[in-house]
Amino acid sequence: MSTTFRTGTLALAIGLALGTAPSFAAGFAEEAVKKDSIERIAVVGSRSAPRSVAESPVPIDIIGGGELGKNASSDMLDMLVGAIPSLNARAQPISDAASLIRPVNLRGLPSDSTLVLLNGKRRHRASVIAFQGGGINDGAQGPDISVIPSVAIKQVEVLRDGAAAQYGSDAIAGVMNFVLKDDADGGSMSVKQGSYYEGDGDQTIIDGNVGLPFTQDGFVNLSFQLKNADATSRSVQRPDAANIASQGNTSIQSPAQIWGNPEVKDDITFFGNVGLDLGNDKEFYMFGNYSERDVTGGFYYRNPHNRGNVFSVDGGETLLVGDVGESEGAARTCAVVNIPKNSDGSDGNVLDSADYQAMVADPNCFSMNQIMPGGYTPQFGGNITDTSLTVGTKGEINEGFLKDWFFDVSGSVGRNESKFNLKNTLNPSLGLDTPLDFDTGSYIQMEKTFNFDLVKGFDMGLEEPVNVAMGLEWREESFEIVSGGKASWEAGAYADQGFNIGSHGFKGFGPETQGRNDRRNVAAYIDVEAQVTEDFLVGAAVRHESFNTFGSTTNYKLTAQLRLNDEISLRGSHSTGFRAPTVGQANVVNTQTSLVAGELIQTFLAPPTNPLSAFYGGKELTPEESKSFAFGGVYQYDDFFFTLDYYNIEVTDRLAQSSQINVLAADYTALEALGVVNPELISAVSYFSNDFDTTTQGVDVVANYTMALMGGDTLLSLAYNWNETTVDQFNPETTNEGKVHRLEEGMPDHRATFTVSQSWEDVSTFVRVNYFGEYFATHADDACAVGCWNEIADSAVTVDAEVSYFLNDSITLSAGANNIFDQEAQKLPAESYGQLGAEYYESGPFDYNGGFYYVKATYNF
C-alpha cells in the first residue's frame, strides 16, 4: 500500500517537517507499523535507552520523564540543563521581569531562538520580556517552560538543529517538544521537601498524575503540581549602608540589599491530555493547562543620601527638599539641607544634622527621608497566569481525491498574563502622600494557531516509498499592555522640583502606553524525504511565510544520512531560518533601573519608532535571518552508543535590546518639541534593534554504555558541548563593547556531564558530575568590557546524586542533593567584594546558592 513509510526517516517524528509533527507523525507511524510491520524507531525515552536517535539525519536528545525527576530542583529548566549540556539557564536576581520567568539558551542563542512545542504543537510565548537578560537574553521573549511539571511528561525531545523551514519562526537553534503522558490507567503521587545547605530557600512540592479511561477507546491523563519556595540570600552588608548605620541611622536594614532567588508562592499548575479513537482510522485529541504563581524578588538599595531624584539631585552633597508652597505657585522658602561629611570624606548621619531637623520642623518643607529614613529596597513581584488549549483530529482519509492521505487538523490558543507590583517604594513626585505599594500594570501575550497537515508515501521505485508532507498554518499573536494604578505612573505636584515620577524602580504603565497590538501570518510548507537506497536517506523542506506587518520570507532545509555499515553512519544538514520580532518587542514600554558605571540610572525602554527612540537612532524592526550547517556521525555497537555533531549558525540582523543611550541635556528642547514629556527625568533610553551579526559554532558529543555490574544494571552516560559565539559586526551606537564581551564569553565554551546510574531490585541510584568551563563573569548589569566588576571566572565541577529505595511495588523513598560538595560560585574579587551587597557574581552557569538537599516520597498506583 502506498501510504506506508519508514519511521526511521522521520527524525524522531519531530523531524518530519510538519508544523504539528510528533502526535501527527507518531500516530501515522503506528498505523504504518500495524499494517505493514515495518521496523520503527523507539521514541519513548528511558534511562536504559540512548537519548539520541541513531537513524535520524539530525541530532536529537530524548529525555524520559523518570530521568527529569532525578533533580533537586522542581523547575523544568533546571531538569533539562542537567540532561543537555548545550542547554543553559541561570537564575537572574535583580533583573526585573527576568527574575519572574527565567530565559533558557540552546547552543548559545537567546531563549526565543528555540521553538517550544507541546505534543507537537507550537507553545505560546510568555508575556514577560527579559529586559535585563544577562547579555545574551537581553530583550528575549520565549515561552515559559517552568510551568510544565515533570510529573506530566512522558518524554522531552530536543532537536538540536535549525528547523525554521519545518516549523516557522524561532527554530534557529532547534526545537524542544514536550510529550505529555497518555496512560489510561494508573498514576502517582509524590511529596518532595528540600532546602539549601545555608538553611534557606526551603521548597515543598506536591505533585500527582492519574490516567483514566475515556470510554473504551480513549484516555484522560491529568497532572498537577503545587510548589512553594522561600527566598534565598547570598548577601553581605553594602559598604555605603554599613557606613550610614555606623553613624547612628538605626533604620538601615542588614543586609540592605538581597542577592538571591525570589520567593515563589502558591505555584499551582494543572495539565490535561485527552485522546479518543473515533473509529474509521480517525482519532480526537485535546490537551491544555492552567498555571498560576506569585513571585517576589529584590531590587537595588536606594541610599538615603544620594539616590537621584528621590533623596538628592547633586550626587549626595545636599538633600532634595520639597517645597509645598512652590508646588502651589508661591516662592520657594525651604533652605538647603547639607549632608554632613566625616573627616575621611564619608557621609555622616543627615538625620541628626541641624539643617535636617530645621527642615522637618517647617510644615512647608519635606524630604523622602521622613518616610524612608534608612533608604529602601523595592520588592518587585508578579502574578503569572498561563493557560492553553489545543483541540484537533487526525487520521486517514478513506475517500475522495485525498484518499490514502493522512491528515491532522488542529486549533490552539494560549494566553500568558503577568500582573506586576512594586512594594516598599515611593512615587516621590507625590510628596509625603505617596503610597508605598503599587499595582504597576500588566502584560498579556495571546496566540491563536490553526494547522492543517497532510502526509503520504508514494512508491517511486526506490528502496522505500517517498514520504511527502505538506500543510498550512495560520497564526495570530497579540501583546497587550494594561495600565497600572494611577499612583504608579502619575506626575505629582513635586515633579517640577526634581522628584521622580511614578513608582520608583519600575514605573507603572500609564494610559498613554495602554493598548493591544496584533500580528497575523500564514504559512505553507512542503517536505519530501526519500530512502534512496537501503543506506542513503535524503530530505528537503521548503516553507513560505507571510506576515501582515513586514512582508514574507521563504526558507529551506536539506538533510542527508549515509549508513556506512551496521555500526557507523554519517549525517548532515543545511538550512536557512528566520526569527520574526515579537509583537511585544516591537511595542513594549517600560521603565527600569539599571547599573551603569557603578551608578543606578532610570532607563526608559520605548518602541523603536517612539519619538524618543527614533531621535537616538531607533528604526522599524525586521526579522533575523540565519544560515546553519551541521554534520556528524553515529556509532552504535551492542550496548555502546556514540554521536558527534558539529554545527555552525550564522545570524544576521540579530535582534536584541540596545545598550543604554544617554539622554543629553542639550537634547531636552528638541525632545520636548517631539512630544517627549519630562526628558530631564530620563537618564537613558533603550529600544529593540537589529544591530549586530553573530556566528555560533560548536560540537555536541553524546555517549551511552549499558552493562550488568554488581548484580544490577548500569548505565554510563557522557554528554559534552563546545560552543563559541563571535560577534561579526555591531553598531557601536546601540551595542557597547561590554555587551559584545558578554555575548561572546558570558557562558562557558565547554560544558559536560558524566552520569552513572545503577539499579537493583530494591534500590536505584545515580551520580552526575557536571563540568563548567571558564566564562566571562559580570556583576550587577555591568556593561564594561574589562576592568570593572568583571573577570574571567574559573572552571568548576559540581556533583549531583540520588538514591531511591523501593519499599514495595507502590512506595518509593528517595534522597539526594544537587551540588552535593557545595562548590562555591565565583566570588567577587577583594576590591569588589561586598559592592552592592554581593558575595558572588550573579552571572554564573550554576546555582550560586550552593548545595541543595531533598527527600521525596512517591506512591504509584
XYZ file of C-alpha atoms in Angstrom, residues 155-465:
311
model
C 9.415 12.449 27.474
C 11.146 15.546 26.132
C 12.530 15.524 22.612
C 15.213 18.093 21.790
C 16.039 18.621 18.131
C 19.477 20.242 18.096
C 19.314 21.679 14.598
C 17.819 24.669 12.802
C 14.250 23.904 11.764
C 12.569 27.135 10.618
C 11.779 25.541 7.237
C 9.793 22.928 9.124
C 8.168 24.845 11.937
C 8.472 28.524 11.119
C 9.789 31.417 13.171
C 12.027 30.910 16.229
C 13.512 27.493 15.361
C 17.014 28.869 14.672
C 18.786 26.983 17.459
C 16.438 23.999 17.487
C 13.158 22.611 18.783
C 12.070 21.293 22.169
C 8.988 19.076 22.184
C 7.322 18.163 25.479
C 5.257 14.990 25.133
C 2.503 14.581 27.737
C 1.676 11.264 29.373
C -1.135 9.346 27.689
C -1.817 6.440 30.057
C -5.439 5.382 30.526
C -4.839 3.885 33.966
C -2.503 4.102 36.940
C -0.823 7.168 38.320
C 1.358 8.566 41.063
C 1.508 10.997 43.968
C 4.684 12.442 45.436
C 5.847 14.887 48.066
C 9.300 16.492 47.975
C 10.891 18.688 50.615
C 14.263 20.355 50.239
C 16.494 23.167 51.434
C 19.839 24.768 50.693
C 22.811 23.927 52.862
C 22.736 27.530 54.083
C 19.354 26.833 55.691
C 17.171 28.973 53.435
C 15.240 28.551 50.211
C 13.012 25.793 51.639
C 10.935 24.120 48.934
C 7.848 21.953 49.193
C 6.476 20.284 46.070
C 3.383 18.094 45.880
C 2.502 16.576 42.521
C 0.336 13.863 41.077
C -0.733 12.143 37.877
C -3.668 9.879 37.075
C -4.703 8.063 33.911
C -8.383 7.372 33.335
C -10.287 5.607 30.560
C -12.363 7.803 28.263
C -14.939 5.254 27.141
C -13.328 2.005 25.984
C -11.437 3.728 23.177
C -9.698 6.653 24.792
C -7.895 8.124 27.753
C -7.845 11.151 30.014
C -4.498 11.817 31.672
C -4.412 14.527 34.355
C -1.452 16.016 36.237
C -0.954 18.693 38.862
C 1.860 20.294 40.820
C 1.814 22.648 43.816
C 5.059 24.351 44.810
C 6.163 26.873 47.394
C 9.748 28.111 47.661
C 11.227 30.549 50.160
C 13.627 33.253 49.075
C 17.384 32.883 49.475
C 20.038 35.425 50.367
C 23.720 35.312 49.472
C 24.372 38.848 50.575
C 26.599 40.930 52.810
C 26.019 44.438 54.034
C 26.750 47.134 51.477
C 29.627 49.421 52.465
C 27.560 52.592 51.988
C 24.705 51.240 54.118
C 27.131 49.993 56.762
C 28.731 53.432 56.983
C 25.425 55.264 57.434
C 24.350 52.734 60.074
C 27.637 53.253 61.917
C 26.854 56.986 62.066
C 23.711 56.273 64.067
C 20.986 55.719 61.463
C 19.018 52.872 63.076
C 16.650 52.431 60.111
C 19.232 50.717 57.908
C 18.351 47.077 57.243
C 21.074 44.427 57.357
C 21.659 43.432 54.673
C 20.186 46.430 52.916
C 20.038 44.610 49.572
C 19.345 40.947 48.856
C 21.007 38.848 46.188
C 19.192 35.538 45.929
C 16.346 33.527 44.497
C 12.881 35.133 44.593
C 10.089 33.841 46.795
C 7.592 31.652 44.931
C 4.151 31.225 46.492
C 1.176 29.070 45.536
C 2.730 27.889 42.272
C -0.096 25.663 41.052
C -0.319 24.044 37.631
C -2.737 21.604 36.003
C -2.188 19.733 32.741
C -4.658 17.533 30.903
C -4.233 15.261 27.898
C -7.209 13.558 26.195
C -7.345 11.096 23.302
C -10.247 9.188 21.762
C -10.368 6.670 18.915
C -13.269 7.763 16.699
C -13.166 4.642 14.543
C -12.707 4.518 10.802
C -8.985 5.304 11.269
C -9.683 8.649 12.960
C -8.955 9.978 16.428
C -9.685 13.058 18.509
C -7.183 14.744 20.823
C -7.243 17.636 23.259
C -4.729 18.949 25.790
C -4.068 22.111 27.733
C -3.050 23.664 31.004
C -3.831 26.221 33.683
C -0.952 27.590 35.768
C -0.606 30.434 38.254
C 2.056 31.621 40.679
C 3.142 34.637 42.713
C 6.815 35.615 42.607
C 8.562 38.306 44.658
C 12.191 39.324 44.271
C 14.514 42.140 45.295
C 15.758 45.333 43.700
C 18.699 47.660 44.242
C 19.018 49.546 47.523
C 18.184 53.263 47.443
C 20.756 55.144 49.510
C 19.001 57.803 51.684
C 21.695 60.386 50.948
C 22.373 60.232 47.240
C 19.687 58.363 45.295
C 18.972 60.640 42.366
C 15.537 62.340 42.114
C 14.468 60.756 45.376
C 16.854 61.913 48.088
C 19.218 64.177 46.132
C 19.851 65.737 42.736
C 23.532 66.586 43.177
C 25.099 63.215 43.955
C 24.603 63.413 47.729
C 26.004 66.857 48.555
C 22.563 68.102 49.638
C 19.157 66.535 50.204
C 16.357 67.009 47.700
C 13.841 69.091 49.653
C 10.270 69.561 48.524
C 8.566 72.931 48.945
C 4.773 72.782 49.348
C 4.312 76.469 48.656
C 6.322 76.313 45.434
C 4.075 73.478 44.167
C 1.123 75.858 44.684
C 2.728 78.760 42.829
C 4.352 80.601 45.727
C 8.023 81.495 46.046
C 10.348 78.846 47.389
C 11.233 79.259 51.074
C 12.814 75.924 52.046
C 16.503 76.089 52.940
C 19.267 73.826 51.676
C 19.952 70.689 53.741
C 23.617 69.766 53.525
C 24.637 66.168 54.082
C 27.357 66.129 56.762
C 30.748 64.723 55.856
C 33.279 62.989 58.072
C 36.980 63.809 58.058
C 37.661 60.811 55.829
C 35.110 62.029 53.281
C 32.401 59.515 54.185
C 28.850 60.590 54.943
C 27.677 61.432 58.412
C 24.077 60.918 59.522
C 21.923 63.594 57.917
C 19.026 62.759 60.255
C 20.997 64.203 63.188
C 22.054 67.381 61.405
C 20.674 70.772 62.394
C 19.726 71.507 58.752
C 17.573 68.390 58.594
C 15.911 68.993 61.964
C 15.029 72.534 60.911
C 13.585 71.301 57.628
C 11.392 68.716 59.377
C 10.118 71.376 61.779
C 8.897 73.505 58.865
C 5.493 72.192 57.652
C 6.156 73.775 54.271
C 9.208 71.590 53.662
C 9.810 67.839 53.397
C 12.155 65.164 52.112
C 11.628 61.496 51.330
C 13.842 60.677 54.321
C 10.818 61.383 56.529
C 9.144 58.291 55.022
C 12.224 56.172 54.383
C 14.888 57.383 56.852
C 17.158 54.422 56.130
C 16.608 54.400 52.405
C 14.734 51.488 50.900
C 14.942 48.425 48.707
C 11.879 47.939 46.479
C 10.394 44.465 46.161
C 9.384 43.594 42.632
C 6.709 40.952 42.216
C 4.296 39.480 39.773
C 1.319 37.195 39.437
C 1.914 34.961 36.406
C -1.078 33.180 34.865
C -0.627 30.769 31.946
C -3.402 28.937 30.089
C -3.600 26.979 26.854
C -5.914 24.636 24.962
C -5.368 22.603 21.790
C -8.108 20.593 20.055
C -7.686 18.502 16.942
C -8.383 15.371 14.986
C -6.152 13.193 12.845
C -6.309 10.010 10.874
C -6.535 8.524 7.385
C -8.715 9.881 4.591
C -10.618 6.930 3.153
C -12.345 8.513 0.166
C -12.244 11.406 -2.271
C -9.298 12.915 -4.109
C -7.194 12.808 -0.908
C -7.832 9.112 -0.378
C -4.967 7.365 1.454
C -3.523 10.633 2.768
C -3.098 11.039 6.491
C -4.319 14.342 7.929
C -4.057 16.373 11.111
C -6.297 19.385 11.742
C -5.944 21.394 14.944
C -6.549 24.725 16.608
C -4.670 26.136 19.594
C -4.998 29.140 21.841
C -2.514 30.206 24.508
C -2.511 33.120 26.925
C 0.090 34.342 29.406
C -0.514 37.312 31.708
C 1.954 38.969 34.078
C 0.498 41.354 36.637
C 3.339 43.380 38.117
C 3.533 45.020 41.505
C 6.131 47.008 43.394
C 6.248 47.217 47.181
C 8.307 49.184 49.669
C 8.944 52.062 47.292
C 7.731 55.601 46.556
C 6.318 57.871 43.927
C 8.457 60.817 45.068
C 6.569 63.322 42.910
C 3.530 62.808 45.186
C 5.476 64.039 48.194
C 4.621 62.699 51.647
C 1.239 61.484 50.375
C 2.834 58.736 48.285
C 1.679 55.151 48.860
C 4.357 52.514 49.451
C 2.848 49.643 47.418
C 1.862 49.907 43.756
C -0.012 47.987 41.094
C 2.188 48.780 38.104
C 0.107 47.146 35.348
C 0.137 44.010 33.219
C 1.478 42.455 30.053
C -0.737 39.950 28.220
C 0.530 37.674 25.454
C -2.136 35.867 23.401
C -1.611 33.469 20.486
C -4.023 31.576 18.251
C -2.870 28.932 15.783
C -4.636 26.787 13.211
C -2.866 23.919 11.406
C -3.826 21.631 8.554
C -1.263 18.961 7.667
C -1.149 16.086 5.174
C 1.302 13.230 4.635
C 1.507 10.286 2.239
C 4.072 7.817 0.999
C 4.472 7.363 -2.768
C 6.013 4.322 -4.396
C 8.605 5.643 -6.842
C 10.672 2.509 -7.262
C 13.171 3.413 -4.559
C 14.143 1.373 -1.512
C 11.014 2.610 0.255
C 8.096 4.896 -0.616
